[in-house]
Amino acid sequence: MIKTKNGFEQIDLAILGGGPAGLQAALVLSRTRKKIMVFDDPEPPRNAASHGVHGFLGLDGFLPTDFRKVAWEQIKRYNSAELRRERIVNIKKEEDGAFFVTNDNETSVKAKKVVLAVGYHDVYPNIPGFIECWADTIIPCAFCDGYENRDRIWGIVVNSKMELEKLPKMTQNWTSKIKVFIPPKMEVATSYQEELSKLDIRIYRGVITNVHHTDSKVESVSLDSGEKIEADTLLWMPSKKLSPLVQKLVENLGLELNELGYVKTDKMQQTNIKGLYAAGDVQNPYSGALEAAFTGGMSANSIVHEWYG
């Protein structure tokens, strides 16, 4: 890498995050012969517990570790990108428009552009049995793991009106045995409840206090009422929070968030900060691996088009 007069490594692009979004951006940009660093947090990725990435043509069923291995075999062919297993803790923008990207050892590189692909963090509920069954028979995404849990008794844990409106009917693609758990105070229109009843989908109102299981296989849940309900699979999307890095960028650089509280981008994945792009879960928490990769590619294409503009 080229050294600046201040001793910092100077590169063309810093990609923060080594998942599908970041790696797709790295692949596209490597082929333009840019000098790239991909910074991947040394902690296990959010999808580390996954039994396979699904719905991704050519890579269906690959373990996340194998997905990354194949991606890097392809990226390395172009001799442009370097992987660094480092946690990035801050980004500062300089007067010349470049960015100083700093890790937790206070080592910085200077990059002309940055792709933010750090995803987000799941906030797991403090409920006995949840962690033991997570990513096995407690699943956050029916498209990702529904087939592997087909024809079982599903319990849908609803946290919002949107989930209540969309998930019970959609889940019929994988099972006909569906139960819905909603918060005690959530309002449900009588007409909608009757509609679900006709589909043999019953609503249970209450807070889950325990997930009963054997060897990570859900068997039932207990509600705060004391009622115990049989279920084999729970479709449960835990709450989410942005990474400390993104929170810092909001505070220090004025990074804008969208109405859902995630990083706001234009149609070419650029944030309100010129030269800073965002892709994947960090700007759309409901995207899967394929969509994340697509947005990573979009950010790369955008950078290529305007690099010399």
Tab-separated table of C-alpha atoms in Angstrom:
chain	number	residue	atom	x	y	z
A	1	MET	CA	0.000	0.000	0.000
A	2	ILE	CA	1.044	3.588	-0.578
A	3	LYS	CA	2.175	5.564	2.452
A	4	THR	CA	1.149	9.164	3.007
A	5	LYS	CA	3.608	11.660	4.350
A	6	ASN	CA	2.023	11.206	7.794
A	7	GLY	CA	2.698	7.479	7.790
A	8	PHE	CA	-0.871	6.332	7.237
A	9	GLU	CA	-1.625	3.625	4.722
A	10	GLN	CA	-3.466	5.157	1.801
A	11	ILE	CA	-5.931	3.057	-0.164
A	12	ASP	CA	-8.703	3.610	-2.636
A	13	LEU	CA	-11.492	1.880	-0.754
A	14	ALA	CA	-12.261	0.624	2.717
A	15	ILE	CA	-15.059	-1.931	2.930
A	16	LEU	CA	-16.318	-2.445	6.461
A	17	GLY	CA	-17.903	-5.852	6.809
A	18	GLY	CA	-17.045	-9.232	5.293
A	19	GLY	CA	-20.505	-10.650	4.646
A	20	PRO	CA	-22.358	-10.922	1.308
A	21	ALA	CA	-22.723	-7.137	0.870
A	22	GLY	CA	-19.108	-6.290	1.601
A	23	LEU	CA	-17.682	-9.197	-0.373
A	24	GLN	CA	-19.802	-8.488	-3.445
A	25	ALA	CA	-18.584	-4.884	-3.374
A	26	ALA	CA	-15.008	-6.130	-3.003
A	27	LEU	CA	-15.357	-8.503	-5.972
A	28	VAL	CA	-16.746	-5.842	-8.321
A	29	LEU	CA	-14.235	-3.197	-7.259
A	30	SER	CA	-11.259	-5.583	-7.362
A	31	ARG	CA	-11.896	-6.016	-11.059
A	32	THR	CA	-11.382	-2.264	-11.538
A	33	ARG	CA	-7.866	-2.609	-10.077
A	34	LYS	CA	-8.526	-0.406	-7.058
A	35	LYS	CA	-6.561	-0.843	-3.833
A	36	ILE	CA	-9.035	-2.235	-1.337
A	37	MET	CA	-9.092	-3.281	2.303
A	38	VAL	CA	-11.947	-5.328	3.684
A	39	PHE	CA	-12.227	-5.000	7.452
A	40	ASP	CA	-14.076	-7.896	9.065
A	41	ASP	CA	-14.758	-7.921	12.800
A	42	PRO	CA	-12.837	-10.769	14.522
A	43	GLU	CA	-15.965	-11.684	16.481
A	44	PRO	CA	-18.161	-14.410	14.917
A	45	PRO	CA	-20.579	-12.934	12.350
A	46	ARG	CA	-24.281	-12.592	13.066
A	47	ASN	CA	-25.080	-15.609	10.864
A	48	ALA	CA	-22.419	-17.842	12.445
A	49	ALA	CA	-25.077	-20.142	13.902
A	50	SER	CA	-26.731	-20.646	10.519
A	51	HIS	CA	-26.869	-24.180	9.119
A	52	GLY	CA	-26.637	-22.832	5.589
A	53	VAL	CA	-27.256	-19.848	3.332
A	54	HIS	CA	-30.404	-20.535	1.330
A	55	GLY	CA	-32.056	-19.028	-1.725
A	56	PHE	CA	-28.752	-17.863	-3.216
A	57	LEU	CA	-28.307	-19.333	-6.697
A	58	GLY	CA	-25.087	-21.329	-6.959
A	59	LEU	CA	-24.430	-21.189	-3.217
A	60	ASP	CA	-27.633	-22.646	-1.780
A	61	GLY	CA	-26.948	-24.541	1.431
A	62	PHE	CA	-23.379	-23.288	1.857
A	63	LEU	CA	-22.302	-22.677	5.435
A	64	PRO	CA	-21.424	-19.013	6.073
A	65	THR	CA	-17.756	-19.970	6.535
A	66	ASP	CA	-17.725	-21.805	3.203
A	67	PHE	CA	-19.526	-18.883	1.554
A	68	ARG	CA	-16.743	-16.551	2.684
A	69	LYS	CA	-14.055	-19.022	1.634
A	70	VAL	CA	-15.398	-19.283	-1.916
A	71	ALA	CA	-15.842	-15.515	-2.129
A	72	TRP	CA	-12.248	-14.848	-1.136
A	73	GLU	CA	-10.907	-17.442	-3.567
A	74	GLN	CA	-12.584	-15.432	-6.314
A	75	ILE	CA	-11.662	-11.974	-4.986
A	76	LYS	CA	-7.986	-12.862	-4.580
A	77	ARG	CA	-7.630	-13.628	-8.286
A	78	TYR	CA	-7.511	-9.901	-8.985
A	79	ASN	CA	-4.750	-9.090	-6.502
A	80	SER	CA	-6.472	-5.893	-5.352
A	81	ALA	CA	-8.204	-6.619	-2.049
A	82	GLU	CA	-6.720	-7.391	1.347
A	83	LEU	CA	-8.638	-8.885	4.273
A	84	ARG	CA	-8.009	-7.536	7.751
A	85	ARG	CA	-9.724	-9.110	10.759
A	86	GLU	CA	-10.050	-5.890	12.708
A	87	ARG	CA	-12.840	-4.068	14.501
A	88	ILE	CA	-13.347	-0.560	13.134
A	89	VAL	CA	-14.383	1.895	15.821
A	90	ASN	CA	-14.404	5.260	14.060
A	91	ILE	CA	-14.464	7.026	10.710
A	92	LYS	CA	-13.495	10.667	10.260
A	93	LYS	CA	-13.895	12.677	7.098
A	94	GLU	CA	-11.068	14.992	6.078
A	95	GLU	CA	-11.255	18.331	4.287
A	96	ASP	CA	-10.039	16.704	1.072
A	97	GLY	CA	-13.063	14.377	1.138
A	98	ALA	CA	-11.131	11.253	2.152
A	99	PHE	CA	-11.822	9.201	5.273
A	100	PHE	CA	-9.642	8.074	8.152
A	101	VAL	CA	-10.768	4.602	9.195
A	102	THR	CA	-9.551	3.641	12.669
A	103	ASN	CA	-9.531	0.236	14.376
A	104	ASP	CA	-9.695	-0.547	18.094
A	105	ASN	CA	-5.873	-0.479	18.289
A	106	GLU	CA	-5.993	3.154	17.128
A	107	THR	CA	-4.384	2.276	13.797
A	108	SER	CA	-5.787	4.196	10.842
A	109	VAL	CA	-5.860	3.971	7.071
A	110	LYS	CA	-6.832	6.750	4.713
A	111	ALA	CA	-9.430	5.760	2.122
A	112	LYS	CA	-10.890	7.778	-0.715
A	113	LYS	CA	-14.249	6.026	-0.302
A	114	VAL	CA	-15.919	3.738	2.225
A	115	VAL	CA	-18.583	1.050	1.913
A	116	LEU	CA	-20.394	0.473	5.196
A	117	ALA	CA	-21.567	-3.158	5.302
A	118	VAL	CA	-21.408	-3.894	9.024
A	119	GLY	CA	-24.936	-5.276	9.384
A	120	TYR	CA	-26.629	-4.934	12.758
A	121	HIS	CA	-26.850	-6.770	16.083
A	122	ASP	CA	-29.684	-9.021	17.226
A	123	VAL	CA	-30.900	-8.392	20.766
A	124	TYR	CA	-31.840	-11.796	22.139
A	125	PRO	CA	-34.646	-11.960	24.707
A	126	ASN	CA	-33.641	-13.135	28.169
A	127	ILE	CA	-35.915	-16.165	28.069
A	128	PRO	CA	-34.849	-19.670	29.152
A	129	GLY	CA	-34.378	-21.936	26.141
A	130	PHE	CA	-34.178	-19.179	23.520
A	131	ILE	CA	-30.406	-19.220	22.947
A	132	GLU	CA	-30.269	-23.012	23.063
A	133	CYS	CA	-32.734	-23.259	20.172
A	134	TRP	CA	-31.669	-20.163	18.232
A	135	ALA	CA	-30.948	-20.777	14.519
A	136	ASP	CA	-32.110	-24.378	14.870
A	137	THR	CA	-35.814	-24.525	15.684
A	138	ILE	CA	-36.112	-20.835	16.550
A	139	ILE	CA	-35.681	-19.134	13.192
A	140	PRO	CA	-35.757	-15.435	12.247
A	141	CYS	CA	-36.496	-15.893	8.539
A	142	ALA	CA	-38.969	-18.264	6.905
A	143	PHE	CA	-37.319	-17.838	3.493
A	144	CYS	CA	-33.969	-18.838	5.022
A	145	ASP	CA	-34.999	-21.816	7.143
A	146	GLY	CA	-38.650	-22.532	6.434
A	147	TYR	CA	-38.023	-25.506	4.165
A	148	GLU	CA	-35.841	-27.185	6.783
A	149	ASN	CA	-38.732	-26.807	9.269
A	150	ARG	CA	-41.532	-27.755	6.890
A	151	ASP	CA	-44.714	-29.497	8.082
A	152	ARG	CA	-43.965	-28.876	11.749
A	153	ILE	CA	-46.119	-27.020	14.274
A	154	TRP	CA	-45.055	-23.399	13.924
A	155	GLY	CA	-45.461	-20.690	16.515
A	156	ILE	CA	-45.143	-17.181	15.107
A	157	VAL	CA	-43.934	-14.705	17.706
A	158	VAL	CA	-45.331	-11.347	16.608
A	159	ASN	CA	-43.751	-8.067	17.685
A	160	SER	CA	-45.485	-5.601	15.364
A	161	LYS	CA	-48.698	-5.029	13.417
A	162	MET	CA	-46.776	-5.555	10.184
A	163	GLU	CA	-45.631	-9.016	11.301
A	164	LEU	CA	-49.175	-9.892	12.356
A	165	GLU	CA	-50.564	-8.858	8.967
A	166	LYS	CA	-47.950	-10.616	6.837
A	167	LEU	CA	-46.506	-13.660	8.579
A	168	PRO	CA	-49.420	-15.982	9.479
A	169	LYS	CA	-50.709	-16.316	5.908
A	170	MET	CA	-47.261	-16.396	4.323
A	171	THR	CA	-46.171	-19.191	6.660
A	172	GLN	CA	-48.722	-21.502	5.022
A	173	ASN	CA	-46.111	-22.033	2.290
A	174	TRP	CA	-44.206	-24.263	4.731
A	175	THR	CA	-46.794	-25.647	7.142
A	176	SER	CA	-50.528	-25.867	7.759
A	177	LYS	CA	-50.087	-26.048	11.550
A	178	ILE	CA	-49.731	-22.444	12.673
A	179	LYS	CA	-50.140	-20.660	15.993
A	180	VAL	CA	-49.624	-16.953	16.593
A	181	PHE	CA	-48.336	-15.396	19.813
A	182	ILE	CA	-49.036	-11.684	20.257
A	183	PRO	CA	-48.290	-9.154	23.037
A	184	PRO	CA	-51.058	-8.722	25.639
A	185	LYS	CA	-52.076	-5.234	24.489
A	186	MET	CA	-51.830	-5.651	20.711
A	187	GLU	CA	-55.122	-4.876	18.998
A	188	VAL	CA	-56.442	-7.354	16.456
A	189	ALA	CA	-59.426	-6.549	14.248
A	190	THR	CA	-62.265	-8.996	14.779
A	191	SER	CA	-62.562	-9.538	11.024
A	192	TYR	CA	-58.869	-10.480	10.759
A	193	GLN	CA	-59.083	-12.818	13.730
A	194	GLU	CA	-62.067	-14.525	12.113
A	195	GLU	CA	-60.147	-14.773	8.846
A	196	LEU	CA	-57.262	-16.537	10.578
A	197	SER	CA	-59.673	-18.765	12.462
A	198	LYS	CA	-61.128	-19.989	9.158
A	199	LEU	CA	-57.575	-20.996	8.204
A	200	ASP	CA	-57.282	-22.868	11.515
A	201	ILE	CA	-54.712	-20.336	12.755
A	202	ARG	CA	-55.237	-19.540	16.420
A	203	ILE	CA	-54.017	-16.422	18.207
A	204	TYR	CA	-52.574	-16.668	21.723
A	205	ARG	CA	-52.219	-13.490	23.731
A	206	GLY	CA	-49.404	-13.260	26.277
A	207	VAL	CA	-45.679	-13.074	26.951
A	208	ILE	CA	-43.495	-16.131	26.389
A	209	THR	CA	-41.603	-16.875	29.601
A	210	ASN	CA	-39.973	-20.184	28.738
A	211	VAL	CA	-39.061	-22.215	25.655
A	212	HIS	CA	-39.162	-25.913	26.476
A	213	HIS	CA	-36.874	-28.041	24.364
A	214	THR	CA	-34.775	-31.177	24.060
A	215	ASP	CA	-31.371	-30.946	22.342
A	216	SER	CA	-32.171	-27.520	20.834
A	217	LYS	CA	-35.490	-28.771	19.449
A	218	VAL	CA	-38.473	-26.713	20.578
A	219	GLU	CA	-41.305	-28.712	22.114
A	220	SER	CA	-43.524	-26.044	23.656
A	221	VAL	CA	-43.619	-22.569	25.172
A	222	SER	CA	-44.989	-21.248	28.433
A	223	LEU	CA	-46.881	-17.965	28.616
A	224	ASP	CA	-46.995	-15.579	31.554
A	225	SER	CA	-50.556	-16.809	32.137
A	226	GLY	CA	-49.145	-20.232	32.956
A	227	GLU	CA	-50.543	-21.757	29.778
A	228	LYS	CA	-48.243	-24.209	27.968
A	229	ILE	CA	-48.588	-24.344	24.180
A	230	GLU	CA	-47.167	-27.059	21.930
A	231	ALA	CA	-44.870	-25.923	19.093
A	232	ASP	CA	-41.993	-27.465	17.139
A	233	THR	CA	-40.610	-24.363	15.417
A	234	LEU	CA	-40.767	-20.700	16.416
A	235	LEU	CA	-40.585	-17.979	13.773
A	236	TRP	CA	-39.187	-15.211	15.948
A	237	MET	CA	-37.437	-12.056	14.802
A	238	PRO	CA	-35.641	-10.544	17.813
A	239	SER	CA	-35.253	-6.815	18.114
A	240	LYS	CA	-32.249	-5.219	16.443
A	241	LYS	CA	-29.774	-2.477	17.175
A	242	LEU	CA	-27.194	-0.689	15.070
A	243	SER	CA	-23.517	-1.257	15.723
A	244	PRO	CA	-21.633	1.214	17.963
A	245	LEU	CA	-19.747	2.363	14.855
A	246	VAL	CA	-22.935	3.419	13.056
A	247	GLN	CA	-24.219	5.138	16.186
A	248	LYS	CA	-20.961	7.073	16.356
A	249	LEU	CA	-21.250	8.106	12.707
A	250	VAL	CA	-24.753	9.407	13.373
A	251	GLU	CA	-23.447	11.513	16.235
A	252	ASN	CA	-20.142	12.689	14.754
A	253	LEU	CA	-20.747	12.885	11.001
A	254	GLY	CA	-24.502	13.457	10.902
A	255	LEU	CA	-25.154	10.152	9.119
A	256	GLU	CA	-28.865	10.040	8.338
A	257	LEU	CA	-31.124	7.129	9.249
A	258	ASN	CA	-34.374	6.154	7.535
A	259	GLU	CA	-37.835	5.924	9.069
A	260	LEU	CA	-37.055	2.437	10.404
A	261	GLY	CA	-33.888	3.638	12.132
A	262	TYR	CA	-31.372	2.166	9.684
A	263	VAL	CA	-28.850	3.880	7.435
A	264	LYS	CA	-30.539	5.935	4.736
A	265	THR	CA	-29.196	5.657	1.183
A	266	ASP	CA	-30.149	6.834	-2.274
A	267	LYS	CA	-30.924	4.382	-5.080
A	268	MET	CA	-27.198	3.928	-5.709
A	269	GLN	CA	-26.484	3.081	-2.058
A	270	GLN	CA	-24.759	6.385	-1.202
A	271	THR	CA	-25.523	7.912	2.194
A	272	ASN	CA	-25.990	11.624	2.821
A	273	ILE	CA	-22.203	11.780	3.340
A	274	LYS	CA	-20.468	12.011	-0.024
A	275	GLY	CA	-18.123	9.103	-0.585
A	276	LEU	CA	-19.713	6.957	2.135
A	277	TYR	CA	-21.918	4.114	0.897
A	278	ALA	CA	-24.001	1.589	2.799
A	279	ALA	CA	-25.148	-1.889	1.756
A	280	GLY	CA	-26.813	-4.953	3.205
A	281	ASP	CA	-28.513	-5.286	6.576
A	282	VAL	CA	-27.160	-1.979	7.877
A	283	GLN	CA	-29.621	-0.177	5.581
A	284	ASN	CA	-32.267	-2.871	5.202
A	285	PRO	CA	-32.615	-5.311	8.117
A	286	TYR	CA	-35.135	-7.432	6.213
A	287	SER	CA	-32.822	-8.315	3.349
A	288	GLY	CA	-31.442	-11.807	2.849
A	289	ALA	CA	-27.977	-12.758	1.649
A	290	LEU	CA	-28.873	-12.383	-2.026
A	291	GLU	CA	-30.375	-8.911	-1.603
A	292	ALA	CA	-27.441	-7.873	0.591
A	293	ALA	CA	-25.032	-8.956	-2.138
A	294	PHE	CA	-27.079	-7.041	-4.700
A	295	THR	CA	-26.845	-3.795	-2.715
A	296	GLY	CA	-23.115	-4.370	-2.240
A	297	GLY	CA	-22.778	-4.675	-5.997
A	298	MET	CA	-24.883	-1.541	-6.483
A	299	SER	CA	-22.619	0.452	-4.189
A	300	ALA	CA	-19.578	-0.782	-6.135
A	301	ASN	CA	-21.148	0.085	-9.478
A	302	SER	CA	-22.004	3.542	-8.216
A	303	ILE	CA	-18.432	4.118	-7.088
A	304	VAL	CA	-17.034	2.976	-10.447
A	305	HIS	CA	-19.366	5.258	-12.408
A	306	GLU	CA	-18.521	8.388	-10.484
A	307	TRP	CA	-14.889	7.703	-9.572
A	308	TYR	CA	-13.518	10.026	-12.219
A	309	GLY	CA	-16.603	12.250	-12.386
